[in-house]
Structures are given as structure tokens and as C-alpha cells.
Coordinates of C-alpha atoms in Angstrom, one line a residue:
Chain A
X1 CA 4.2 -15.7 28.6
X2 CA 2.6 -13.8 25.9
X3 CA 1.1 -10.4 26.2
X4 CA -2.3 -9.5 24.4
X5 CA -0.5 -6.9 22.6
X6 CA 1.7 -9.4 21.1
X7 CA -0.9 -11.8 20.2
X8 CA -2.6 -8.9 18.6
X9 CA 0.4 -7.6 16.6
X10 CA 1.0 -11.1 15.5
X11 CA -2.6 -11.1 14.0
X12 CA -1.9 -7.8 12.2
X13 CA 0.1 -9.8 9.8
X14 CA -2.8 -12.3 8.7
X15 CA -4.3 -10.7 5.4
X16 CA -7.5 -11.7 3.9
X17 CA -6.0 -12.3 0.4
X18 CA -9.2 -11.3 -1.7
X19 CA -9.5 -8.1 0.0
X20 CA -5.8 -7.6 0.8
X21 CA -6.1 -6.1 4.1
X22 CA -5.3 -7.3 7.7
X23 CA -8.0 -9.3 9.6
X24 CA -7.5 -7.2 12.5
X25 CA -8.5 -3.9 10.2
X26 CA -11.3 -5.8 8.9
X27 CA -12.9 -6.6 12.2
X28 CA -12.7 -10.4 11.6
X29 CA -11.2 -10.9 15.1
X30 CA -14.2 -11.4 17.2
X31 CA -12.3 -12.2 20.4
X32 CA -8.8 -12.6 21.7
X33 CA -8.0 -14.2 25.0
X34 CA -4.4 -14.6 26.3
X35 CA -3.9 -16.7 29.5
X36 CA 0.0 -17.2 30.3
X37 CA 1.2 -18.9 27.3
X38 CA -2.1 -20.2 25.8
X39 CA -4.1 -18.2 23.3
X40 CA -7.6 -18.5 22.2
X41 CA -9.0 -16.6 19.2
X42 CA -12.6 -16.6 17.6
X43 CA -12.9 -15.2 14.0
X44 CA -16.1 -14.0 12.3
X45 CA -16.7 -13.4 8.6
X46 CA -19.4 -11.3 6.8
X47 CA -21.6 -14.0 5.8
X48 CA -21.9 -18.1 6.6
X49 CA -21.2 -18.7 3.1
X50 CA -17.9 -16.8 2.8
X51 CA -15.7 -18.9 0.7
X52 CA -14.3 -21.8 3.0
X53 CA -10.8 -21.8 1.4
X54 CA -10.5 -18.1 2.2
X55 CA -11.8 -18.7 5.6
X56 CA -9.5 -21.8 6.2
X57 CA -6.4 -19.8 4.8
X58 CA -7.1 -16.9 7.3
X59 CA -7.8 -19.1 10.3
X60 CA -4.9 -21.4 9.8
X61 CA -2.7 -18.3 9.0
X62 CA -3.9 -16.8 12.5
X63 CA -3.0 -20.1 14.0
X64 CA 0.5 -20.1 12.4
X65 CA 1.2 -16.5 13.4
X66 CA 0.2 -17.0 17.3
X67 CA 2.2 -20.2 17.5
X68 CA 5.2 -18.7 16.0
X69 CA 5.4 -16.1 18.8
X70 CA 8.3 -16.8 21.3
X71 CA 6.8 -18.5 24.4
X72 CA 3.6 -19.5 22.7
X73 CA 2.0 -22.7 24.3
X74 CA -1.3 -23.8 23.2
X75 CA -2.9 -21.9 20.3
X76 CA -6.7 -22.4 19.5
X77 CA -8.4 -20.7 16.7
X78 CA -12.2 -21.1 16.0
X79 CA -14.1 -19.9 13.1
X80 CA -17.7 -18.9 14.3
X81 CA -21.0 -19.0 12.4
X82 CA -19.8 -20.4 9.1
X83 CA -21.5 -23.1 7.3
X84 CA -18.2 -25.2 7.6
X85 CA -17.5 -24.1 10.9
X86 CA -17.3 -27.7 12.3
X87 CA -15.2 -29.0 9.7
X88 CA -12.9 -26.1 9.9
X89 CA -12.5 -26.0 13.5
X90 CA -11.9 -29.7 13.7
X91 CA -9.3 -29.2 11.0
X92 CA -7.6 -26.4 12.8
X93 CA -7.7 -28.5 16.1
X94 CA -6.0 -31.6 14.4
X95 CA -3.5 -29.3 12.3
X96 CA -4.9 -31.3 9.6
X97 CA -3.9 -29.0 6.7
X98 CA -6.1 -27.6 3.9
X99 CA -6.4 -31.0 2.2
X100 CA -6.7 -32.9 5.4
X101 CA -9.7 -30.7 6.2
X102 CA -11.6 -30.6 3.1
X103 CA -10.5 -33.9 1.5
X104 CA -11.3 -34.3 -2.3
X105 CA -12.7 -30.7 -2.8
X106 CA -9.4 -29.4 -2.1
X107 CA -7.5 -30.2 -5.1
X108 CA -5.1 -27.4 -5.5
X109 CA -2.7 -26.2 -2.7
X110 CA -3.4 -22.8 -0.8
X111 CA -0.1 -21.8 -2.1
X112 CA -1.5 -21.3 -5.5
X113 CA -4.4 -19.4 -4.1
X114 CA -2.4 -17.2 -2.2
X115 CA -0.1 -16.4 -5.1
X116 CA -3.0 -15.5 -7.5
X117 CA -4.2 -12.9 -4.8
X118 CA -0.5 -11.6 -4.2
X119 CA -0.4 -11.1 -8.0
X120 CA -3.9 -9.2 -8.0
X121 CA -2.7 -7.1 -5.1
X122 CA 0.3 -6.0 -6.9
X123 CA -1.7 -5.0 -9.8
X124 CA -4.3 -3.1 -7.9
X125 CA -1.4 -1.1 -5.8
X126 CA 0.3 -0.4 -9.2
X127 CA -2.9 1.1 -10.9
X128 CA -3.6 3.2 -7.8
X129 CA -0.3 5.0 -7.9
X130 CA -0.5 5.2 -11.8
X131 CA -4.1 6.7 -11.5
X132 CA -3.1 9.2 -9.0
X133 CA -0.1 10.3 -11.0
X134 CA -2.3 11.0 -14.1
X135 CA -5.1 12.9 -11.9
X136 CA -2.1 14.7 -10.4
X137 CA -0.3 15.8 -13.6
X138 CA -2.9 16.5 -16.5
X139 CA -0.1 16.8 -19.2
X140 CA 1.0 13.1 -18.8
X141 CA -0.7 10.8 -21.2
X142 CA -1.5 7.2 -20.5
X143 CA 1.3 5.9 -22.7
X144 CA 4.0 7.9 -20.8
X145 CA 3.3 5.8 -17.9
X146 CA 5.4 3.1 -19.8
X147 CA 8.7 5.0 -18.6
X148 CA 7.7 5.8 -15.0
X149 CA 9.9 4.5 -12.5
X150 CA 9.4 3.8 -8.6
X151 CA 11.7 6.9 -8.0
X152 CA 9.1 9.0 -9.7
X153 CA 6.4 8.3 -7.3
X154 CA 5.4 10.6 -4.6
X155 CA 6.0 9.3 -0.9
X156 CA 3.1 8.2 0.8
X157 CA 0.8 5.2 1.8
X158 CA 0.0 4.1 -1.6
X159 CA 3.6 4.1 -3.0
X160 CA 4.9 2.1 0.4
X161 CA 2.1 -0.3 -0.3
X162 CA 3.3 -0.9 -3.9
X163 CA 6.8 -1.4 -2.6
X164 CA 5.5 -4.1 -0.1
X165 CA 3.5 -5.8 -2.8
X166 CA 6.4 -5.9 -5.0
X167 CA 8.6 -7.2 -2.4
X168 CA 6.1 -10.2 -1.6
X169 CA 6.4 -11.1 -5.4
X170 CA 10.0 -10.9 -5.6
X171 CA 10.0 -7.8 -7.9
X172 CA 12.7 -5.2 -8.1
X173 CA 12.3 -2.2 -5.5
X174 CA 14.9 -0.1 -6.7
X175 CA 14.1 3.5 -7.6
X176 CA 15.2 2.9 -11.4
X177 CA 12.7 0.0 -11.6
X178 CA 9.9 0.7 -14.0
X179 CA 6.4 0.8 -12.1
X180 CA 4.0 -0.7 -14.8
X181 CA 5.2 -4.2 -15.2
X182 CA 3.4 -7.9 -15.3
X183 CA 3.5 -10.4 -12.7
X184 CA 7.0 -11.4 -13.5
X185 CA 8.3 -7.7 -13.4
X186 CA 8.6 -7.4 -17.4
X187 CA 7.3 -4.2 -19.0
X188 CA 4.6 -4.2 -21.5
X189 CA 5.0 -2.8 -25.2
X190 CA 4.3 1.0 -25.0
X191 CA 1.3 0.7 -27.3
X192 CA -0.2 -1.8 -24.6
X193 CA 0.0 0.5 -21.8
X194 CA -3.5 2.0 -21.9
X195 CA -5.0 -1.4 -22.3
X196 CA -2.9 -2.8 -19.2
X197 CA -3.8 0.2 -17.1
X198 CA -7.3 -0.5 -17.8
X199 CA -7.2 -4.1 -17.0
X200 CA -5.3 -3.4 -13.8
X201 CA -8.2 -0.8 -13.1
X202 CA -10.6 -3.7 -13.3
X203 CA -8.7 -5.7 -10.7
X204 CA -8.5 -2.7 -8.2
X205 CA -12.1 -1.9 -8.6
X206 CA -12.9 -5.6 -7.9
X207 CA -10.7 -5.7 -4.7
X208 CA -11.9 -2.3 -3.5
X209 CA -15.6 -3.2 -4.0
X210 CA -15.2 -6.6 -2.5
X211 CA -13.8 -4.8 0.5
X212 CA -16.8 -2.1 0.8
X213 CA -19.1 -5.2 0.3
X214 CA -17.4 -7.4 3.2
X215 CA -16.8 -4.5 5.5
X216 CA -20.5 -3.5 5.2
X217 CA -21.9 -6.9 5.5
X218 CA -19.8 -7.9 8.8
X219 CA -21.3 -4.5 10.3
X220 CA -24.7 -5.6 9.2
X221 CA -24.4 -9.1 10.6
X222 CA -22.2 -8.0 13.7
X223 CA -23.2 -4.3 14.5
X224 CA -20.5 -4.2 17.4
X225 CA -18.0 -5.2 14.7
X226 CA -17.8 -1.5 13.5
X227 CA -15.8 -0.6 16.5
X228 CA -13.2 -3.0 15.4
X229 CA -12.8 -2.1 11.8
X230 CA -10.1 0.3 10.9
X231 CA -10.6 2.7 7.9
X232 CA -8.9 1.7 4.9
X233 CA -5.7 3.6 4.8
X234 CA -3.9 3.6 1.5
X235 CA -6.8 3.1 -1.0
X236 CA -7.8 5.9 -3.3
X237 CA -10.8 6.0 -5.7
Chain B
X1 CA -42.6 3.5 -17.5
X2 CA -40.7 6.0 -15.5
X3 CA -40.7 9.8 -16.5
X4 CA -38.3 12.3 -15.2
X5 CA -37.5 15.8 -16.7
X6 CA -39.5 15.3 -19.7
X7 CA -37.7 11.7 -20.5
X8 CA -39.7 8.7 -20.2
X9 CA -37.9 5.3 -19.7
X10 CA -39.2 1.6 -20.8
X11 CA -38.1 -0.4 -17.9
X12 CA -37.4 -4.1 -18.0
X13 CA -36.6 -5.7 -14.7
X14 CA -34.5 -8.5 -15.9
X15 CA -34.1 -10.7 -12.7
X16 CA -36.7 -11.1 -10.3
X17 CA -37.8 -14.1 -8.1
X18 CA -40.8 -15.2 -6.1
X19 CA -39.3 -17.1 -3.2
X20 CA -40.2 -18.8 -0.1
X21 CA -37.7 -19.0 2.7
X22 CA -40.2 -19.4 5.4
X23 CA -39.0 -21.7 8.4
X24 CA -41.7 -24.5 7.1
X25 CA -39.9 -24.6 3.9
X26 CA -36.2 -24.6 5.2
X27 CA -34.8 -28.1 5.0
X28 CA -31.7 -27.3 7.2
X29 CA -29.6 -24.7 8.7
X30 CA -28.4 -23.6 5.4
X31 CA -31.8 -22.7 4.3
X32 CA -31.8 -20.1 7.1
X33 CA -28.2 -19.0 6.5
X34 CA -29.2 -18.5 3.0
X35 CA -32.0 -16.2 3.5
X36 CA -30.3 -14.4 6.5
X37 CA -27.2 -13.6 3.9
X38 CA -29.7 -12.3 1.5
X39 CA -31.4 -10.4 4.3
X40 CA -28.0 -8.9 5.1
X41 CA -27.3 -7.8 1.8
X42 CA -30.9 -6.1 1.7
X43 CA -30.2 -4.3 5.2
X44 CA -26.5 -3.4 4.2
X45 CA -27.2 -1.9 0.7
X46 CA -30.6 -0.3 1.0
X47 CA -31.7 3.3 1.9
X48 CA -33.2 3.1 5.6
X49 CA -36.5 4.0 4.2
X50 CA -36.5 0.9 2.1
X51 CA -35.6 -1.9 4.7
X52 CA -38.2 -4.5 5.1
X53 CA -38.9 -6.3 8.3
X54 CA -37.4 -9.8 8.5
X55 CA -40.8 -11.4 8.4
X56 CA -41.8 -9.7 5.2
X57 CA -38.6 -10.6 3.6
X58 CA -39.1 -14.5 4.0
X59 CA -42.0 -14.6 1.7
X60 CA -43.7 -12.2 -0.6
X61 CA -46.4 -13.6 -2.6
X62 CA -47.7 -12.7 -6.0
X63 CA -50.0 -9.7 -4.9
X64 CA -47.2 -8.0 -3.2
X65 CA -44.7 -8.9 -6.0
X66 CA -47.1 -7.2 -8.6
X67 CA -47.5 -4.0 -6.4
X68 CA -43.8 -3.8 -5.7
X69 CA -43.1 -3.9 -9.3
X70 CA -45.7 -2.8 -11.5
X71 CA -47.6 -0.2 -9.1
X72 CA -44.9 1.3 -7.1
X73 CA -42.0 0.3 -9.1
X74 CA -42.3 1.7 -12.7
X75 CA -41.5 -1.6 -14.2
X76 CA -43.0 -2.3 -17.5
X77 CA -41.9 -6.2 -17.8
X78 CA -40.1 -8.3 -15.3
X79 CA -38.3 -11.8 -16.1
X80 CA -38.5 -14.4 -13.5
X81 CA -34.8 -16.1 -12.9
X82 CA -35.3 -18.9 -10.1
X83 CA -32.8 -20.5 -8.2
X84 CA -34.0 -24.1 -7.1
X85 CA -31.7 -24.6 -4.1
X86 CA -33.3 -27.9 -3.5
X87 CA -30.5 -29.1 -1.0
X88 CA -31.6 -25.8 1.4
X89 CA -35.4 -25.9 0.8
X90 CA -38.1 -28.6 0.9
X91 CA -40.2 -26.9 -2.0
X92 CA -37.2 -25.1 -3.8
X93 CA -36.5 -21.5 -2.9
X94 CA -38.0 -20.1 -6.2
X95 CA -41.6 -21.0 -6.4
X96 CA -42.2 -22.4 -9.8
X97 CA -46.0 -22.8 -9.8
X98 CA -46.8 -19.7 -8.3
X99 CA -44.5 -17.6 -10.3
X100 CA -45.6 -19.4 -13.7
X101 CA -49.4 -18.9 -12.9
X102 CA -48.6 -15.2 -12.2
X103 CA -46.6 -15.0 -15.3
X104 CA -49.5 -16.8 -17.2
X105 CA -52.1 -14.1 -15.8
X106 CA -50.0 -11.3 -16.5
X107 CA -48.4 -12.3 -19.9
X108 CA -47.7 -8.7 -21.0
X109 CA -45.9 -7.9 -17.9
X110 CA -44.1 -11.3 -16.8
X111 CA -42.0 -13.9 -18.4
X112 CA -41.1 -16.8 -16.8
X113 CA -37.7 -18.4 -17.0
X114 CA -36.8 -21.7 -15.3
X115 CA -33.7 -23.5 -14.3
X116 CA -32.0 -26.8 -14.5
X117 CA -29.1 -28.7 -13.3
X118 CA -26.8 -30.6 -15.5
X119 CA -26.0 -33.1 -12.5
X120 CA -29.5 -34.6 -13.0
X121 CA -28.1 -36.1 -16.3
X122 CA -30.6 -37.7 -18.5
X123 CA -33.6 -37.4 -16.2
X124 CA -33.1 -33.6 -16.1
X125 CA -32.7 -33.4 -19.7
X126 CA -36.0 -35.1 -20.4
X127 CA -37.4 -32.6 -17.7
X128 CA -36.1 -29.7 -19.6
X129 CA -37.8 -30.8 -22.8
X130 CA -41.1 -30.9 -21.0
X131 CA -40.4 -27.6 -19.2
X132 CA -39.5 -25.8 -22.3
X133 CA -42.9 -26.8 -23.7
X134 CA -45.1 -26.2 -20.8
X135 CA -43.4 -22.8 -20.0
X136 CA -42.8 -21.7 -23.3
X137 CA -39.2 -20.9 -22.2
X138 CA -37.1 -18.2 -23.9
X139 CA -34.6 -18.1 -21.2
X140 CA -33.1 -20.0 -18.2
X141 CA -31.4 -19.1 -15.1
X142 CA -28.4 -21.4 -13.9
X143 CA -26.9 -21.4 -10.6
X144 CA -23.5 -23.0 -11.0
X145 CA -22.6 -23.0 -7.3
X146 CA -25.9 -25.1 -6.4
X147 CA -25.3 -27.9 -3.9
X148 CA -26.1 -31.4 -5.3
X149 CA -25.4 -34.5 -3.1
X150 CA -21.5 -34.0 -2.3
X151 CA -21.0 -31.5 -5.1
X152 CA -20.8 -28.1 -4.3
X153 CA -21.1 -26.8 -8.0
X154 CA -20.7 -27.5 -11.7
X155 CA -19.2 -26.0 -14.9
X156 CA -21.0 -24.7 -18.0
X157 CA -18.3 -26.8 -20.0
X158 CA -18.8 -30.1 -18.3
X159 CA -20.1 -32.7 -20.6
X160 CA -23.7 -32.8 -19.4
X161 CA -23.9 -29.3 -19.2
X162 CA -23.0 -29.0 -22.9
X163 CA -25.9 -31.6 -23.9
X164 CA -28.4 -29.3 -21.8
X165 CA -27.2 -26.3 -23.6
X166 CA -27.5 -28.1 -27.1
X167 CA -30.9 -29.2 -26.1
X168 CA -31.8 -25.6 -25.1
X169 CA -30.7 -24.2 -28.4
X170 CA -32.8 -26.7 -30.2
X171 CA -35.7 -25.8 -28.0
X172 CA -35.2 -22.2 -28.7
X173 CA -34.1 -21.1 -25.2
X174 CA -31.7 -18.4 -26.3
X175 CA -30.9 -16.6 -23.2
X176 CA -28.9 -18.1 -20.5
X177 CA -28.5 -16.1 -17.3
X178 CA -25.7 -17.5 -15.1
X179 CA -25.3 -16.5 -11.3
X180 CA -21.8 -15.5 -11.0
X181 CA -21.2 -13.5 -7.7
X182 CA -21.0 -13.3 -4.0
X183 CA -22.1 -15.9 -1.6
X184 CA -21.8 -19.6 -1.5
X185 CA -18.9 -21.8 -1.6
X186 CA -16.3 -21.6 -4.1
X187 CA -13.7 -24.3 -3.1
X188 CA -11.1 -25.3 -5.6
X189 CA -14.0 -26.0 -8.1
X190 CA -14.6 -22.4 -8.0
X191 CA -18.1 -22.0 -9.1
X192 CA -17.5 -18.3 -9.7
X193 CA -14.7 -18.7 -11.9
X194 CA -16.1 -17.0 -15.2
X195 CA -13.8 -19.0 -17.4
X196 CA -16.7 -21.5 -18.2
X197 CA -18.7 -18.6 -19.8
X198 CA -16.0 -17.9 -22.2
X199 CA -16.0 -21.3 -23.5
X200 CA -19.7 -21.9 -23.9
X201 CA -20.0 -18.3 -25.2
X202 CA -17.4 -19.2 -28.2
X203 CA -19.3 -22.6 -28.7
X204 CA -22.9 -21.5 -28.8
X205 CA -22.7 -18.1 -30.8
X206 CA -26.3 -17.8 -31.3
X207 CA -27.2 -18.0 -27.5
X208 CA -27.1 -14.8 -25.2
X209 CA -25.2 -15.3 -21.9
X210 CA -26.0 -12.9 -19.3
X211 CA -23.5 -13.0 -16.5
X212 CA -25.7 -11.9 -13.4
X213 CA -23.9 -9.7 -10.8
X214 CA -21.5 -9.0 -13.8
X215 CA -18.9 -11.0 -12.4
X216 CA -18.3 -9.6 -9.0
X217 CA -16.3 -10.4 -7.1
X218 CA -14.2 -10.9 -10.2
X219 CA -15.1 -7.7 -12.4
X220 CA -11.8 -8.1 -14.2
X221 CA -12.2 -11.7 -15.3
X222 CA -15.8 -10.9 -16.5
X223 CA -14.7 -7.8 -18.4
X224 CA -11.8 -9.7 -20.2
X225 CA -14.1 -12.3 -21.5
X226 CA -17.0 -10.1 -22.3
X227 CA -14.6 -7.9 -24.4
X228 CA -13.9 -10.8 -26.7
X229 CA -17.2 -12.6 -26.5
X230 CA -20.1 -10.4 -28.3
X231 CA -22.8 -12.9 -26.9
X232 CA -21.8 -12.1 -23.1
X233 CA -24.0 -9.6 -21.5
X234 CA -23.8 -8.0 -17.9
X235 CA -26.7 -8.1 -15.3
X236 CA -26.6 -5.5 -13.0
X237 CA -28.2 -7.4 -10.1
X238 CA -26.4 -6.8 -6.7
X239 CA -24.1 -4.3 -8.4
X240 CA -26.7 -1.4 -8.9
X241 CA -27.7 -0.9 -5.3
X242 CA -24.1 0.1 -4.5
X243 CA -25.4 3.4 -6.2
X244 CA -26.9 4.5 -2.6
X245 CA -24.2 3.2 -0.3
X246 CA -21.1 3.6 -2.5
X247 CA -21.9 6.0 -5.5
X248 CA -18.2 6.3 -6.5
X249 CA -17.8 2.6 -6.6
X250 CA -20.8 2.2 -8.6
X251 CA -19.6 4.8 -11.2
X252 CA -16.6 2.9 -11.5
X253 CA -18.2 -0.4 -12.3
X254 CA -20.6 1.1 -14.7
X255 CA -17.7 3.1 -16.2
X256 CA -15.7 0.0 -16.6
X257 CA -18.7 -2.0 -18.0
X258 CA -19.3 0.6 -20.7
X259 CA -15.7 0.7 -21.7
X260 CA -15.2 -3.2 -21.9
X261 CA -18.5 -4.2 -23.0
X262 CA -20.5 -1.2 -24.5
X263 CA -24.0 0.1 -23.7
X264 CA -25.8 -2.6 -25.6
X265 CA -24.8 -5.3 -23.3
X266 CA -26.0 -4.1 -19.9
X267 CA -29.1 -5.0 -18.0
X268 CA -31.1 -3.3 -15.3
X269 CA -32.2 -5.9 -12.7
X270 CA -33.4 -5.2 -9.1
X271 CA -32.8 -8.8 -7.9
X272 CA -36.3 -8.5 -6.5
X273 CA -36.8 -9.2 -3.7
X274 CA -33.4 -8.7 -2.4
X275 CA -34.2 -5.0 -3.4
X276 CA -37.4 -3.3 -4.8
X277 CA -37.0 -1.6 -8.0
X278 CA -38.4 1.7 -7.4
X279 CA -35.7 3.5 -5.6
X280 CA -33.0 1.7 -8.0
X281 CA -34.7 3.3 -11.0
X282 CA -35.1 6.7 -9.6
X283 CA -31.5 6.8 -8.5
X284 CA -30.1 5.4 -11.6
X285 CA -31.9 7.9 -13.7
X286 CA -30.6 10.7 -11.5
X287 CA -27.0 9.3 -11.4
X288 CA -24.0 10.9 -13.1
X289 CA -20.2 9.9 -13.1
X290 CA -18.6 12.3 -10.6
X291 CA -16.8 14.9 -12.4
X292 CA -13.1 14.2 -10.9
X293 CA -13.4 10.6 -12.3
X294 CA -12.0 12.0 -15.6
X295 CA -11.4 8.4 -16.8
X296 CA -14.9 7.7 -17.5
X297 CA -17.3 9.7 -19.9
X298 CA -20.6 11.2 -18.6
X299 CA -23.7 8.7 -18.9
X300 CA -26.0 9.8 -21.5
X301 CA -29.9 9.5 -21.5
X302 CA -29.9 7.1 -24.3
X303 CA -27.2 5.0 -22.4
X304 CA -29.6 5.1 -19.4
X305 CA -32.7 4.1 -21.4
X306 CA -30.9 1.2 -23.1
X307 CA -29.7 -0.2 -19.5
X308 CA -32.9 0.3 -17.8
X309 CA -35.0 -1.7 -20.5
X310 CA -34.4 -1.3 -24.0
X311 CA -31.4 -3.9 -24.1
X312 CA -33.3 -6.4 -22.2
X313 CA -36.6 -5.8 -24.5
X314 CA -34.6 -6.4 -27.5
X315 CA -33.1 -9.7 -26.2
X316 CA -36.7 -11.1 -25.1
X317 CA -38.6 -9.6 -28.2
X318 CA -40.5 -7.5 -25.7
X319 CA -42.5 -4.8 -27.4
X320 CA -41.6 -1.3 -26.7
X321 CA -44.2 1.5 -27.5
X322 CA -43.0 3.7 -30.2
X323 CA -42.5 6.8 -28.0
X324 CA -40.3 4.9 -25.5
X325 CA -37.8 3.8 -28.3
X326 CA -34.7 5.4 -29.3
X327 CA -34.4 6.9 -32.7
X328 CA -33.0 4.2 -35.0
X329 CA -29.2 4.4 -35.3
X330 CA -28.8 4.9 -39.0
X331 CA -25.4 3.7 -40.4
X332 CA -23.1 6.7 -41.4
X333 CA -22.8 5.9 -44.9
X334 CA -26.5 5.5 -45.5
X335 CA -27.0 8.9 -43.8
X336 CA -24.6 10.6 -45.9
X337 CA -26.1 9.1 -49.1
X338 CA -29.5 10.3 -48.3

């Protein structure tokens, strides 16, 4: 037996990699039906042309998350109204995997794709806290961000989000760890700090912008989805 | 021309289309999905007063285009940037003959750019030579995510792609607009990865590469290459309508572009008929970076004039009336010597 609440909270852990938000907050879960041990989920996306690798990734993550619930029986996940719906739904039903689903077009593994966006999510989270710090403290110069450590950050959603992104990348989360670091946790030379902050900002703007765009398009395509979307919690602009 | 608060702006709409997405031209379900996706963009990002009925959106025709751009829309000159999409539409999405006829009838107002697909190999290359002569091409629009047989996209640095670019250079086609933006199918062969622009911009330094939609959804990758390649430009199609729904987000985009590229390499485009130019121009002239965004300098009138028209006019040798030009920027040393 599984409850609907359990199933929903399992889906909360499924993230749109490019937008760095749970599919439940984005309104991508169209329906969720729980009957005894079996679960049926329908997912919807902002356009029929949303990139199929991300679509497959979210749909297969949803299937994995639900199948991992204790007591789960049959789990069926369907992607609706996508130009690759048939292909993806067949692949999901057969547990064919990414390459088994897309054949020759899927040269790289999904792990690489996931890693790229995990790094971007970290960079964006880092920029959010540092820009907030600059705005809150006008004395602080960009170069000074070189020395800011996690313990200097004010508690709150943005700091918590950064810590989660660091954990996902296996980076140090101790209060003494430096905030402005590259994907491997290394510091940049002090002179490079303004440039690195700037580049991090463009990544953050991309992610935020894609999020605005996708949330808006989903509501345009499925007006009823507005009720399912949660406001973005940790993002500042 | 648009005039506001005593300032007059010469307007070039650098990216427009004359498309036909009516059901009789749709080859398959994807043709319907494609125009529906565009219509969702239109509905999602336009002010309510500017939203068209679906039927109007499927096809506009030349008369309506002329009215929307030049009578109602303040545009002085516009450039066709057609997408063929032969896998979705029987007679293509962009209407070559109709658009070219319109451009020929209004040479002072319209420039016709055509498109090519390097996957057509030698036959397409021969066609490109004929097209260049017939249309008098100065530029081309490349849609690297276009479907072709089993292929769902190509790269600008593919061998055949290089041969097309070499031919284009020889034929005097200097301005290459590349669609890199939302929609369509980037699988592993990621059609929106802008890395291929980096390579060709280095290898064809005499050509201009205008990245449409300024690399969104990958603004950072675009900015990174544009910073290093002086012949890479940003087209504002699909980015500029955020000025209405998400003005703060738009401020960040324009702020970043000005930082990474500079004011000479950003081009206004309505992406007609995705959006009509009138409201975009009015809003952009009125637009200012919010005061609390201290990381960006305020937009100047000169920057707006360049973005709205002068940059594209320079790229396409479009004559700008003397009173609408900016005062010539004299080098500092010369000014001192005088």
C-alpha cells in the first residue's frame, strides 16, 4: 500500500535539471493516481518541442523515485503531448533506458547531462548569495568576495540552497569553506573574482530566465496548471 | 522612424518572417505543434491588447505584414530571416516567393535573406549559388535544429557546412544569422550548443555571425564566445518581449549583453509575426534598468538608437538619414589635436 502523499513527496525529489526546480513545483505533474500498490503518473511539459533528453530524464527519474517507495507495485509514468511521447512512453514501459529509447541519437549518457546542470545549479546558487551580500553591504568590493566563507552567509533559503548544491557536487560544506569556488571546489585568483562572478551571473540569469519562460508557457498551454505551480522560493533577482 | 521626447530613432527590424502554417500547408502533426508552440510564445509574452486570434496567427500575407511593420510599427527597414522546415510543411514554413516579391516591390523597406541546409550537400551548394544571384543575398538564416531525414540538427563546423560558408563568403553573403534558442529537439547532438559558432567565427573573420535569441537558453555560453569573437552579434528576437512580462529579467539580459559584447553588437528584432514591433519599440525606448540593480549602468539614448536600428543598418549598408545618425565618434587623440 502506498498513500498519495507518499507518492507526491517522492515526486518532489525529481528535479528539472535545466530549471533546477522540482517537477511538482513547476506544475509538470498532470495527474497522480494511486490504487493499492500501483501508481500511475501523467507528466506535461511547456511545449511539444521541449528537449527530449530532459523529458526522458524527468520521466525516468519519476518512475525510479516511485518504484523505490517501500511497498510499491506497478509504476506507470506517461509523458503527454510531446512530439516524442510515443517513443518515450514505450521506452519507460519497457525500462529500456536512455540509449534503448533513443538509439543512435543518444550518444552520451544521462549522467553527463545531469552533471553539467548540477554544476550550473551550484554556480547560480553561489552567485545568488554573493550578489545579495554585495547589495546588503555597499562597502564590500567584488574582489573581497574572494575571502567570504560559508559561515559569513546570512541564514536563509538562498544559503540553504547553496549548501544543498555543494553537497550534490561533493564540495566542502563546513563554515570555514570559501564560497566562491569552481566546480571542483578550488578558489580563483583574487584578480579573477569580478570576471568569475560575472560569468556566474550569466549562468544564474539563464536558469532564472528559462524558469520564467517555462512556467509561463506551461500556464499558457495548460491554464489549469497555474494552480499546481508553487512560487519560486529561494531565487532573488 | 519613432520619435519620443524629442529623440528620433531609425528602426531596423533585423528578424521577420512571412510564414504559412495553415492546416493545408501542414505536412504532419509536427507542423501543427510547431505553430502552436509559436502561438503559445505569442500569448505568453504579449500584452493582452496585442494578442491575435489563432486564425490570424497561422498566416498574415504581405499586405498585413506591410501594415504591421511600416504603417503601425515605426519600422524603417526589415530583414526576412526564413526558416524552411520542410519536414513539417509542404511548401515550407517561410514563404520564399511571396517574401521575395514583396522585398523586390519595396527595396527601400525590405531585404530578403534566404536559408540553406548543408545536409543537401552538392545539390544544395549549387542551389545556393543560384539563390545568391537571384535574390542578391547579403545574408542568410541558418536553422541548425531543422529536421532532415533521420537527422535532427547539424553543426556549423560540419565539413559540408564549411563548404557552404566558404561559398557564401565568395558570393558576398557576409551576414549569417543562426537560430540558437528555445524549442525543437536538442538531443545529444545539441542543436543549440553555441560552440560551433565560436569555431566558424574564428575561421571566417570577415563574416558577421548574429546569434538569434542571444543564445537563450544558454546566455552564458553565448556571452563567453561573443566576448572573444568580435564578429559575433546578439539578436534580441524572443528576448525583447520579456520587457513586458519580466522587465527585471530583461534588464539583466540587456545588462549582461552590454557588459560582455558592447553596444555595437546588439540588434533589435520583433521576430514578426511572433510579435508585432510597435509595442516592443515603444517599451524599449521607455525602458530603463531598475535603480536597485546597481550592477548595471543605466541605458543611454545613444545605446538605444544603436540597438534599435543603427547597428543593423551598418551591417547591411542601409542608408540612415543624416538627422537620425549619431554624431560620429571621434578618436580621443584626434579631438585633442584639433
